[in-house]
Amino acid sequence: NAGVTQTPKFRVLKTGQSMTLLCAQDMNHEYMYWYRQDPGMGLRLIHYSVGEGTTAKGEVPDGYNVSRLKKQNFLLGLESAAPSQTSVYFCASSAGRGSSTEAFFGQGTRLTVV
Amino acid sequence: LAKTTQPISMDSYEGQEVNITCSHNNIATNDYITWYQQFPSQGPRFIIQGYKTKVTNEVASLFIPADRKSSTLSLPRVSLSDTAVYYCLVGVAYNTDKLIFGTGTRLQVFP
């Protein structure tokens, strides 16, 4: 009963490096989301997906790319990391649209860019 | 999504009932009201969802007045483990793909 799993849990990057965060869900959910949360702040939506093969921009998409090649996986990429991207990243999935259904979250990935 | 307004923070003591109110003046006819809880270093967790009147589950109660322009999350007899951030979300059911969080209410429970 894994739910939503994020990989890795921690990562330190140097400015300019690239990396991919993986989100995997085993609930057969259509909707998946990527958020970032800065210290003492709320969650901000980066990108989201409404189904396999689809992606869309959220509130703060600049500097990030995503892919949803398989229904169960949602990848978040940083092509050239910047210190401003230091944050905790959360992935979520839901069966339905928007705020009408329950969303399930992963444990987060703590990313530091130096 | 309808804009929501919540208190930034609240303090309480163990054993007390805590009520967190969320204002959503421009709520639409089809909007649902959903609350999430987030503990430090964890992802948010769904608590409760409602459309009108009162909804209760094993964790909390949600009170929604007739005009639906506000809602109140009620946590009975809080304990230290209820210290968390609570988010109120209001969105049009089946009419938006985004899940947008506000800044939430930081609840601190003291012994």
Coordinates of N, CA and C in Angstrom, one line a residue:
Chain A
N1 N 0.8 -1.2 0.0 CA 0.0 0.0 0.0 C 0.9 1.3 0.0
A2 N 1.6 1.5 -1.1 CA 2.6 2.6 -1.1 C 2.0 3.9 -1.3
G3 N 0.9 4.1 -2.1 CA 0.3 5.4 -2.3 C 1.2 6.2 -3.3
V4 N 1.7 7.3 -2.8 CA 2.5 8.2 -3.7 C 4.0 8.1 -3.1
T5 N 4.9 7.8 -4.0 CA 6.3 7.7 -3.6 C 7.1 8.6 -4.4
Q6 N 8.0 9.4 -3.7 CA 8.9 10.3 -4.4 C 10.3 9.9 -4.2
T7 N 11.1 10.1 -5.3 CA 12.5 9.7 -5.4 C 13.3 10.8 -6.0
P8 N 14.4 11.3 -5.4 CA 14.9 10.9 -4.1 C 14.2 11.7 -3.0
K9 N 14.6 11.4 -1.8 CA 14.1 12.2 -0.6 C 14.9 13.4 -0.3
F10 N 16.2 13.4 -0.6 CA 17.1 14.5 -0.4 C 18.1 14.6 -1.6
R11 N 18.5 15.8 -1.9 CA 19.5 16.0 -3.0 C 20.1 17.3 -2.9
V12 N 21.4 17.4 -3.1 CA 22.1 18.6 -3.2 C 22.7 18.8 -4.6
L13 N 22.4 19.9 -5.2 CA 22.9 20.2 -6.5 C 23.8 21.4 -6.6
K14 N 24.6 21.4 -7.5 CA 25.4 22.7 -7.8 C 24.7 23.5 -8.8
T15 N 24.8 24.8 -8.7 CA 24.1 25.7 -9.7 C 24.5 25.2 -11.1
G16 N 23.5 25.1 -12.0 CA 23.7 24.7 -13.3 C 23.5 23.2 -13.6
Q17 N 23.6 22.4 -12.6 CA 23.3 21.0 -12.8 C 21.9 20.7 -13.1
S18 N 21.7 19.5 -13.6 CA 20.3 19.1 -13.9 C 19.9 17.9 -13.1
M19 N 18.6 17.7 -12.9 CA 18.2 16.5 -12.2 C 16.7 16.2 -12.5
T20 N 16.3 15.0 -12.2 CA 14.9 14.7 -12.4 C 14.4 14.1 -11.1
L21 N 13.2 14.6 -10.7 CA 12.5 14.0 -9.6 C 11.4 13.1 -10.1
L22 N 11.3 11.9 -9.4 CA 10.3 10.9 -9.9 C 9.2 10.8 -8.9
C23 N 8.0 10.8 -9.4 CA 6.8 10.6 -8.5 C 6.1 9.4 -9.1
A24 N 5.8 8.4 -8.2 CA 5.1 7.2 -8.7 C 3.9 7.0 -7.8
Q25 N 2.7 6.7 -8.4 CA 1.5 6.4 -7.6 C 1.0 5.1 -8.1
D26 N 0.4 4.3 -7.1 CA -0.1 3.0 -7.4 C -1.6 2.9 -7.2
M27 N -2.3 4.1 -7.3 CA -3.7 4.1 -7.1 C -4.5 4.3 -8.4
N28 N -3.8 4.2 -9.5 CA -4.5 4.3 -10.8 C -5.1 5.7 -11.0
H29 N -4.6 6.7 -10.4 CA -5.1 8.1 -10.5 C -4.8 8.7 -11.8
E30 N -5.8 9.5 -12.3 CA -5.6 10.2 -13.5 C -4.8 11.5 -13.3
Y31 N -5.0 12.2 -12.2 CA -4.5 13.5 -12.0 C -3.2 13.4 -11.1
M32 N -2.2 14.2 -11.6 CA -1.0 14.2 -10.8 C -0.5 15.7 -10.8
Y33 N 0.2 16.1 -9.7 CA 0.6 17.5 -9.4 C 2.0 17.5 -8.9
W34 N 2.7 18.6 -9.2 CA 4.0 18.9 -8.6 C 3.9 20.3 -7.9
Y35 N 4.3 20.3 -6.6 CA 4.3 21.6 -5.9 C 5.7 21.8 -5.3
R36 N 6.0 23.1 -5.0 CA 7.1 23.4 -4.2 C 6.7 24.2 -3.0
Q37 N 7.4 24.0 -1.9 CA 7.1 24.7 -0.7 C 8.3 25.2 -0.1
D38 N 8.4 26.5 0.0 CA 9.5 27.2 0.6 C 9.3 27.4 2.1
P39 N 10.3 27.6 2.9 CA 10.2 27.6 4.4 C 9.1 28.6 4.8
G40 N 8.2 28.1 5.7 CA 7.1 28.9 6.2 C 6.1 29.4 5.2
M41 N 6.1 28.8 4.1 CA 5.1 29.2 3.0 C 4.2 28.1 2.7
G42 N 3.1 28.4 1.9 CA 2.2 27.4 1.5 C 2.7 26.7 0.2
L43 N 2.0 25.8 -0.3 CA 2.4 25.1 -1.5 C 2.0 25.8 -2.7
R44 N 2.9 25.8 -3.7 CA 2.7 26.5 -5.0 C 2.8 25.4 -6.1
L45 N 1.8 25.5 -6.9 CA 1.6 24.5 -8.0 C 2.6 24.8 -9.1
I46 N 3.4 23.8 -9.5 CA 4.4 24.0 -10.6 C 3.8 23.6 -11.9
H47 N 3.5 22.3 -12.0 CA 2.9 21.7 -13.2 C 1.9 20.6 -12.7
Y48 N 1.0 20.3 -13.6 CA 0.1 19.2 -13.3 C -0.2 18.4 -14.6
S49 N -0.9 17.3 -14.4 CA -1.2 16.4 -15.5 C -2.6 15.8 -15.2
V50 N -3.4 15.8 -16.3 CA -4.8 15.3 -16.1 C -4.9 13.9 -16.7
G51 N -3.8 13.3 -17.1 CA -3.8 12.0 -17.7 C -2.5 11.6 -18.4
E52 N -2.3 10.4 -18.7 CA -1.1 9.9 -19.4 C -0.9 10.7 -20.7
G53 N 0.3 11.2 -20.8 CA 0.6 12.0 -22.1 C 0.3 13.4 -22.0
T54 N -0.3 13.9 -20.9 CA -0.7 15.3 -20.8 C 0.0 16.0 -19.7
T55 N 0.3 17.3 -19.9 CA 0.9 18.1 -18.9 C 0.4 19.6 -19.1
A56 N 0.4 20.3 -18.0 CA -0.1 21.7 -18.0 C 0.7 22.5 -17.0
K57 N 0.8 23.8 -17.2 CA 1.5 24.7 -16.3 C 0.6 25.1 -15.1
G58 N 1.3 25.2 -14.0 CA 0.6 25.7 -12.8 C 0.9 27.1 -12.5
E59 N 1.1 27.5 -11.2 CA 1.4 28.9 -10.8 C 2.8 29.3 -11.1
V60 N 3.8 28.4 -10.9 CA 5.2 28.8 -11.0 C 6.0 27.8 -11.8
P61 N 5.7 27.7 -13.1 CA 6.3 26.7 -14.0 C 7.7 27.0 -14.5
D62 N 8.1 28.3 -14.4 CA 9.4 28.6 -15.0 C 10.6 27.9 -14.4
G63 N 11.5 27.3 -15.3 CA 12.6 26.6 -14.8 C 12.4 25.2 -14.6
Y64 N 11.2 24.7 -14.8 CA 10.9 23.3 -14.6 C 10.2 22.7 -15.9
N65 N 10.5 21.4 -16.1 CA 9.7 20.7 -17.2 C 9.2 19.4 -16.6
V66 N 8.2 18.9 -17.2 CA 7.5 17.6 -16.7 C 7.2 16.7 -17.8
S67 N 7.0 15.5 -17.4 CA 6.6 14.5 -18.4 C 5.7 13.4 -17.7
R68 N 4.7 12.9 -18.5 CA 3.9 11.9 -17.9 C 3.7 10.8 -19.0
L69 N 4.8 10.1 -19.2 CA 4.8 9.0 -20.3 C 4.0 7.8 -19.9
K70 N 3.9 7.5 -18.6 CA 3.2 6.4 -18.0 C 2.2 7.0 -17.0
K71 N 1.0 6.4 -16.9 CA 0.0 6.9 -16.0 C 0.5 7.0 -14.6
Q72 N 1.3 6.0 -14.1 CA 1.6 6.0 -12.7 C 2.8 6.9 -12.4
N73 N 3.5 7.4 -13.4 CA 4.7 8.2 -13.1 C 4.6 9.7 -13.6
F74 N 5.1 10.6 -12.8 CA 5.1 12.0 -13.2 C 6.5 12.5 -12.8
L75 N 7.2 12.9 -13.8 CA 8.6 13.4 -13.6 C 8.7 14.9 -13.7
L76 N 9.5 15.4 -12.8 CA 9.8 16.8 -12.7 C 11.3 17.0 -13.0
G77 N 11.6 17.8 -14.0 CA 13.0 18.1 -14.4 C 13.4 19.5 -14.1
L78 N 14.7 19.6 -13.7 CA 15.3 20.9 -13.6 C 16.5 20.8 -14.6
E79 N 16.5 21.6 -15.6 CA 17.5 21.6 -16.6 C 18.8 22.2 -16.2
S80 N 18.6 23.4 -15.5 CA 19.8 24.1 -15.0 C 19.4 24.7 -13.7
A81 N 19.8 24.0 -12.6 CA 19.3 24.4 -11.3 C 19.9 25.7 -10.8
A82 N 19.1 26.5 -10.1 CA 19.4 27.7 -9.6 C 19.2 27.7 -8.1
P83 N 19.9 28.5 -7.3 CA 19.7 28.6 -5.8 C 18.2 28.9 -5.5
S84 N 17.5 29.7 -6.3 CA 16.1 30.0 -6.1 C 15.2 28.8 -6.1
Q85 N 15.7 27.7 -6.6 CA 14.9 26.5 -6.7 C 15.2 25.6 -5.5
T86 N 15.9 26.0 -4.5 CA 16.1 25.3 -3.2 C 14.7 25.3 -2.6
S87 N 14.2 24.2 -2.3 CA 12.8 24.1 -1.8 C 12.5 22.6 -1.4
V88 N 11.3 22.4 -0.8 CA 10.8 21.0 -0.7 C 9.8 20.8 -1.8
Y89 N 9.9 19.7 -2.5 CA 9.0 19.4 -3.6 C 8.1 18.3 -3.2
F90 N 6.8 18.5 -3.4 CA 5.8 17.5 -3.1 C 5.1 17.1 -4.4
C91 N 4.8 15.9 -4.5 CA 4.0 15.3 -5.6 C 2.7 14.9 -5.0
A92 N 1.6 15.0 -5.8 CA 0.3 14.5 -5.3 C -0.4 13.9 -6.5
S93 N -1.4 13.0 -6.2 CA -2.3 12.5 -7.2 C -3.7 12.4 -6.7
S94 N -4.6 12.4 -7.6 CA -6.0 12.4 -7.3 C -6.8 11.7 -8.4
A95 N -7.9 11.1 -8.0 CA -8.8 10.4 -9.0 C -9.6 11.4 -9.8
G96 N -10.0 12.5 -9.2 CA -10.8 13.4 -9.9 C -10.2 14.8 -10.1
R97 N -11.0 15.7 -10.5 CA -10.5 17.1 -10.9 C -10.5 18.0 -9.7
G98 N -9.5 18.9 -9.8 CA -9.4 20.1 -8.9 C -9.6 19.7 -7.4
S99 N -10.5 20.5 -6.7 CA -10.6 20.3 -5.3 C -11.9 19.4 -5.0
S100 N -12.4 18.7 -6.0 CA -13.6 18.0 -5.7 C -13.4 16.6 -5.2
T101 N -12.1 16.1 -5.2 CA -11.8 14.8 -4.7 C -10.6 14.9 -3.8
E102 N -10.3 13.8 -3.1 CA -9.2 13.8 -2.2 C -7.9 13.6 -3.0
A103 N -6.9 14.4 -2.6 CA -5.5 14.3 -3.2 C -4.6 13.6 -2.2
F104 N -3.7 12.8 -2.7 CA -2.8 12.1 -1.8 C -1.4 12.6 -2.2
F105 N -0.6 12.8 -1.1 CA 0.7 13.5 -1.3 C 1.8 12.5 -0.9
G106 N 2.9 12.7 -1.6 CA 4.1 12.0 -1.2 C 4.8 12.7 0.0
Q107 N 5.9 12.1 0.4 CA 6.6 12.6 1.6 C 7.5 13.8 1.3
G108 N 7.7 14.1 0.0 CA 8.5 15.2 -0.3 C 10.0 14.9 -0.7
T109 N 10.5 15.8 -1.4 CA 12.0 15.8 -1.8 C 12.6 17.1 -1.4
R110 N 13.6 17.0 -0.5 CA 14.2 18.3 -0.1 C 15.4 18.5 -1.0
L111 N 15.3 19.6 -1.8 CA 16.4 19.9 -2.7 C 17.1 21.2 -2.3
T112 N 18.4 21.1 -2.3 CA 19.3 22.3 -2.0 C 20.2 22.5 -3.2
V113 N 20.1 23.8 -3.7 CA 21.0 24.1 -4.8 C 22.0 25.1 -4.3
V114 N 23.3 24.8 -4.4 CA 24.4 25.6 -3.9 C 25.2 26.3 -5.0
Chain B
L1 N -10.3 29.0 -9.1 CA -10.7 28.7 -7.8 C -11.1 29.9 -7.0
A2 N -12.2 29.8 -6.1 CA -12.6 30.9 -5.3 C -11.5 31.2 -4.3
K3 N -11.3 32.6 -4.1 CA -10.2 33.0 -3.2 C -10.7 32.7 -1.8
T4 N -9.7 32.3 -1.0 CA -10.0 32.0 0.4 C -9.2 32.8 1.3
T5 N -9.7 33.1 2.5 CA -9.0 33.9 3.5 C -9.1 33.2 4.8
Q6 N -7.9 32.9 5.4 CA -7.9 32.2 6.7 C -6.9 33.0 7.6
P7 N -7.1 32.8 9.0 CA -6.1 33.4 9.9 C -4.7 32.8 9.6
I8 N -3.7 33.6 9.8 CA -2.4 33.1 9.6 C -2.0 32.1 10.6
S9 N -2.3 32.3 11.9 CA -2.0 31.4 12.9 C -3.0 31.5 14.1
M10 N -3.0 30.4 14.8 CA -3.8 30.3 16.0 C -3.1 29.5 17.1
D11 N -3.3 29.8 18.3 CA -2.8 29.0 19.4 C -3.9 28.4 20.2
S12 N -3.6 27.2 20.8 CA -4.6 26.6 21.7 C -3.9 25.7 22.7
Y13 N -4.7 25.2 23.6 CA -4.1 24.3 24.6 C -4.7 22.9 24.5
E14 N -4.0 22.0 24.9 CA -4.5 20.6 24.9 C -5.9 20.5 25.5
G15 N -6.8 19.7 24.9 CA -8.1 19.5 25.4 C -9.2 20.5 25.0
Q16 N -8.7 21.6 24.4 CA -9.7 22.6 24.0 C -10.2 22.3 22.6
E17 N -11.4 22.9 22.3 CA -11.9 22.8 20.9 C -11.4 23.9 20.1
V18 N -10.9 23.6 18.9 CA -10.4 24.7 18.0 C -11.3 24.8 16.8
N19 N -11.6 26.1 16.5 CA -12.4 26.4 15.3 C -11.6 27.3 14.4
I20 N -11.4 26.9 13.2 CA -10.7 27.7 12.2 C -11.7 28.0 11.1
T21 N -11.8 29.3 10.9 CA -12.8 29.8 9.9 C -12.1 30.2 8.6
C22 N -12.7 29.9 7.5 CA -12.2 30.2 6.2 C -13.3 31.1 5.5
S23 N -12.9 32.2 5.0 CA -13.9 33.0 4.2 C -13.7 32.8 2.7
H24 N -14.8 32.6 2.0 CA -14.8 32.5 0.6 C -16.0 33.1 0.0
N25 N -16.0 34.5 0.0 CA -17.1 35.3 -0.4 C -17.6 35.0 -1.8
N26 N -16.7 34.6 -2.7 CA -17.1 34.5 -4.1 C -17.3 33.0 -4.5
I27 N -17.7 32.2 -3.5 CA -17.9 30.8 -3.8 C -19.0 30.6 -4.8
A28 N -18.8 29.7 -5.7 CA -19.8 29.5 -6.8 C -20.8 28.3 -6.4
T29 N -21.9 28.3 -7.1 CA -22.9 27.3 -6.7 C -22.4 25.9 -6.6
N30 N -21.5 25.5 -7.5 CA -21.0 24.1 -7.6 C -19.8 23.9 -6.8
D31 N -19.3 24.9 -6.1 CA -18.0 24.7 -5.3 C -18.2 23.8 -4.1
Y32 N -17.2 23.0 -3.9 CA -17.0 22.2 -2.7 C -15.9 22.9 -1.8
I33 N -16.0 22.6 -0.5 CA -15.0 23.2 0.4 C -14.2 22.0 1.0
T34 N -12.9 22.1 0.9 CA -12.1 21.0 1.3 C -11.0 21.5 2.3
W35 N -10.7 20.7 3.3 CA -9.6 21.1 4.2 C -8.5 20.0 4.2
Y36 N -7.3 20.5 4.3 CA -6.1 19.6 4.4 C -5.3 20.0 5.6
Q37 N -4.6 19.0 6.1 CA -3.7 19.2 7.3 C -2.3 18.8 6.9
Q38 N -1.3 19.7 7.3 CA 0.1 19.4 7.0 C 0.9 19.5 8.2
F39 N 1.5 18.3 8.5 CA 2.5 18.3 9.6 C 3.9 18.7 9.1
P40 N 4.7 19.2 10.0 CA 6.1 19.6 9.6 C 6.8 18.4 8.9
S41 N 7.4 18.8 7.7 CA 8.2 17.8 7.0 C 7.4 16.7 6.3
Q42 N 6.1 16.9 6.2 CA 5.2 15.9 5.5 C 4.4 16.6 4.5
G43 N 3.8 15.8 3.6 CA 2.9 16.3 2.6 C 1.5 16.5 3.2
P44 N 0.7 17.4 2.7 CA -0.7 17.6 3.2 C -1.5 16.3 3.2
R45 N -2.5 16.3 4.1 CA -3.3 15.1 4.2 C -4.8 15.6 4.2
F46 N -5.6 15.0 3.4 CA -7.0 15.4 3.3 C -7.7 15.1 4.7
I47 N -8.5 16.1 5.1 CA -9.2 16.0 6.4 C -10.7 15.8 6.1
I48 N -11.3 16.7 5.4 CA -12.7 16.7 5.3 C -13.2 17.5 4.1
Q49 N -14.3 17.2 3.6 CA -14.9 18.0 2.5 C -16.4 18.1 2.7
G50 N -16.9 19.2 2.3 CA -18.4 19.4 2.4 C -18.9 20.4 1.4
Y51 N -20.2 20.4 1.2 CA -20.9 21.3 0.3 C -21.8 22.3 1.1
K52 N -22.6 21.7 2.0 CA -23.4 22.6 2.8 C -23.7 22.0 4.2
T53 N -24.2 22.7 5.1 CA -24.6 22.4 6.4 C -23.4 21.8 7.2
K54 N -23.5 20.6 7.6 CA -22.5 20.0 8.5 C -22.0 18.7 8.0
V55 N -20.7 18.5 8.1 CA -20.1 17.2 7.8 C -19.2 16.8 9.0
T56 N -19.3 15.6 9.4 CA -18.4 15.1 10.5 C -17.8 13.8 10.1
N57 N -16.5 13.7 10.5 CA -15.8 12.4 10.4 C -15.1 12.1 11.7
E58 N -14.2 11.1 11.7 CA -13.5 10.8 12.9 C -12.4 11.8 13.3
V59 N -12.1 12.7 12.4 CA -11.0 13.7 12.7 C -11.6 15.0 13.0
A60 N -12.6 15.5 12.3 CA -13.1 16.9 12.5 C -14.5 17.0 12.0
S61 N -15.0 18.2 12.2 CA -16.4 18.6 11.7 C -16.2 19.8 10.9
L62 N -17.0 19.9 9.9 CA -17.0 21.1 9.0 C -18.4 21.7 9.0
F63 N -18.5 23.0 9.4 CA -19.7 23.7 9.4 C -19.8 24.7 8.3
I64 N -20.9 24.7 7.6 CA -21.0 25.6 6.4 C -22.4 26.2 6.6
P65 N -22.4 27.6 6.7 CA -23.7 28.3 6.8 C -24.5 28.3 5.5
A66 N -25.7 28.7 5.6 CA -26.6 28.6 4.5 C -26.1 29.4 3.3
D67 N -25.4 30.6 3.5 CA -24.9 31.4 2.4 C -23.6 30.9 1.8
R68 N -23.0 29.9 2.5 CA -21.8 29.3 2.1 C -20.6 30.2 1.8
K69 N -20.6 31.4 2.4 CA -19.5 32.4 2.1 C -18.4 32.2 3.1
S70 N -18.6 31.3 4.0 CA -17.5 30.9 5.0 C -17.7 29.5 5.4
S71 N -16.7 28.9 6.0 CA -16.8 27.6 6.6 C -15.9 27.5 7.8
T72 N -16.2 26.6 8.7 CA -15.5 26.5 9.9 C -15.1 25.0 10.1
L73 N -13.8 24.8 10.3 CA -13.2 23.5 10.6 C -13.2 23.4 12.1
S74 N -13.8 22.4 12.7 CA -13.8 22.3 14.1 C -13.0 21.0 14.5
L75 N -12.0 21.2 15.4 CA -11.2 20.1 15.9 C -11.5 19.9 17.4
P76 N -12.2 18.8 17.8 CA -12.6 18.7 19.2 C -11.4 18.2 20.0
R77 N -11.3 18.8 21.2 CA -10.3 18.4 22.2 C -8.9 18.1 21.5
V78 N -8.3 19.2 21.1 CA -7.0 19.0 20.4 C -5.9 18.5 21.3
S79 N -4.9 17.9 20.7 CA -3.8 17.4 21.5 C -2.5 18.0 20.8
L80 N -1.4 17.7 21.4 CA -0.1 18.3 20.8 C 0.1 17.8 19.4
S81 N -0.4 16.6 19.1 CA -0.2 16.1 17.7 C -1.1 16.8 16.7
D82 N -2.0 17.7 17.1 CA -2.8 18.4 16.1 C -2.0 19.7 15.7
T83 N -0.9 19.9 16.2 CA -0.1 21.1 15.8 C 0.3 20.9 14.3
A84 N -0.1 21.8 13.5 CA 0.0 21.6 12.0 C -0.5 22.8 11.3
V85 N -0.3 22.8 10.0 CA -0.9 23.9 9.2 C -2.2 23.3 8.5
Y86 N -3.2 24.1 8.5 CA -4.5 23.7 8.0 C -4.9 24.6 6.8
Y87 N -5.2 23.9 5.7 CA -5.5 24.6 4.5 C -7.0 24.5 4.1
C88 N -7.6 25.6 3.7 CA -8.9 25.6 3.2 C -8.9 25.8 1.7
L89 N -9.5 24.9 0.9 CA -9.6 25.0 -0.5 C -11.0 25.0 -1.0
V90 N -11.3 25.9 -1.9 CA -12.6 26.0 -2.5 C -12.5 26.0 -4.0
G91 N -13.1 25.0 -4.6 CA -13.0 24.9 -6.1 C -14.2 24.4 -6.7
V92 N -14.4 24.7 -8.0 CA -15.5 24.2 -8.7 C -15.4 22.8 -9.0
A93 N -16.3 22.0 -8.5 CA -16.2 20.5 -8.8 C -16.4 20.3 -10.3
Y94 N -15.5 19.5 -10.8 CA -15.6 19.0 -12.2 C -15.4 20.2 -13.2
N95 N -14.9 21.3 -12.7 CA -14.7 22.4 -13.7 C -13.3 23.0 -13.6
T96 N -12.4 22.4 -12.8 CA -11.0 22.9 -12.8 C -10.1 21.7 -12.6
D97 N -9.0 21.8 -13.3 CA -8.0 20.7 -13.1 C -7.0 21.0 -12.1
K98 N -6.9 22.3 -11.7 CA -5.8 22.7 -10.8 C -6.2 22.5 -9.3
L99 N -5.2 22.2 -8.5 CA -5.4 22.1 -7.0 C -4.5 23.2 -6.4
I100 N -5.1 24.3 -6.0 CA -4.4 25.4 -5.6 C -4.5 25.6 -4.1
F101 N -3.4 25.7 -3.4 CA -3.4 25.9 -1.9 C -3.1 27.4 -1.6
G102 N -3.7 27.9 -0.6 CA -3.3 29.2 0.0 C -2.2 29.0 1.0
T103 N -2.1 30.0 1.9 CA -1.0 30.0 2.9 C -1.4 29.2 4.1
G104 N -2.7 28.9 4.3 CA -3.1 28.1 5.4 C -3.0 28.8 6.8
T105 N -3.5 28.1 7.8 CA -3.5 28.5 9.2 C -2.6 27.6 10.0
R106 N -1.6 28.2 10.6 CA -0.7 27.5 11.5 C -1.2 27.4 12.9
L107 N -1.6 26.2 13.3 CA -2.2 25.9 14.6 C -1.0 25.4 15.5
Q108 N -0.9 26.0 16.6 CA 0.1 25.6 17.6 C -0.7 25.2 18.9
V109 N -0.5 23.9 19.3 CA -1.2 23.4 20.5 C -0.1 23.3 21.6
F110 N -0.4 23.9 22.8 CA 0.5 23.9 23.9 C -0.1 23.0 25.0
P111 N 0.9 22.4 25.8 CA 0.5 21.5 26.8 C -0.2 22.2 28.0

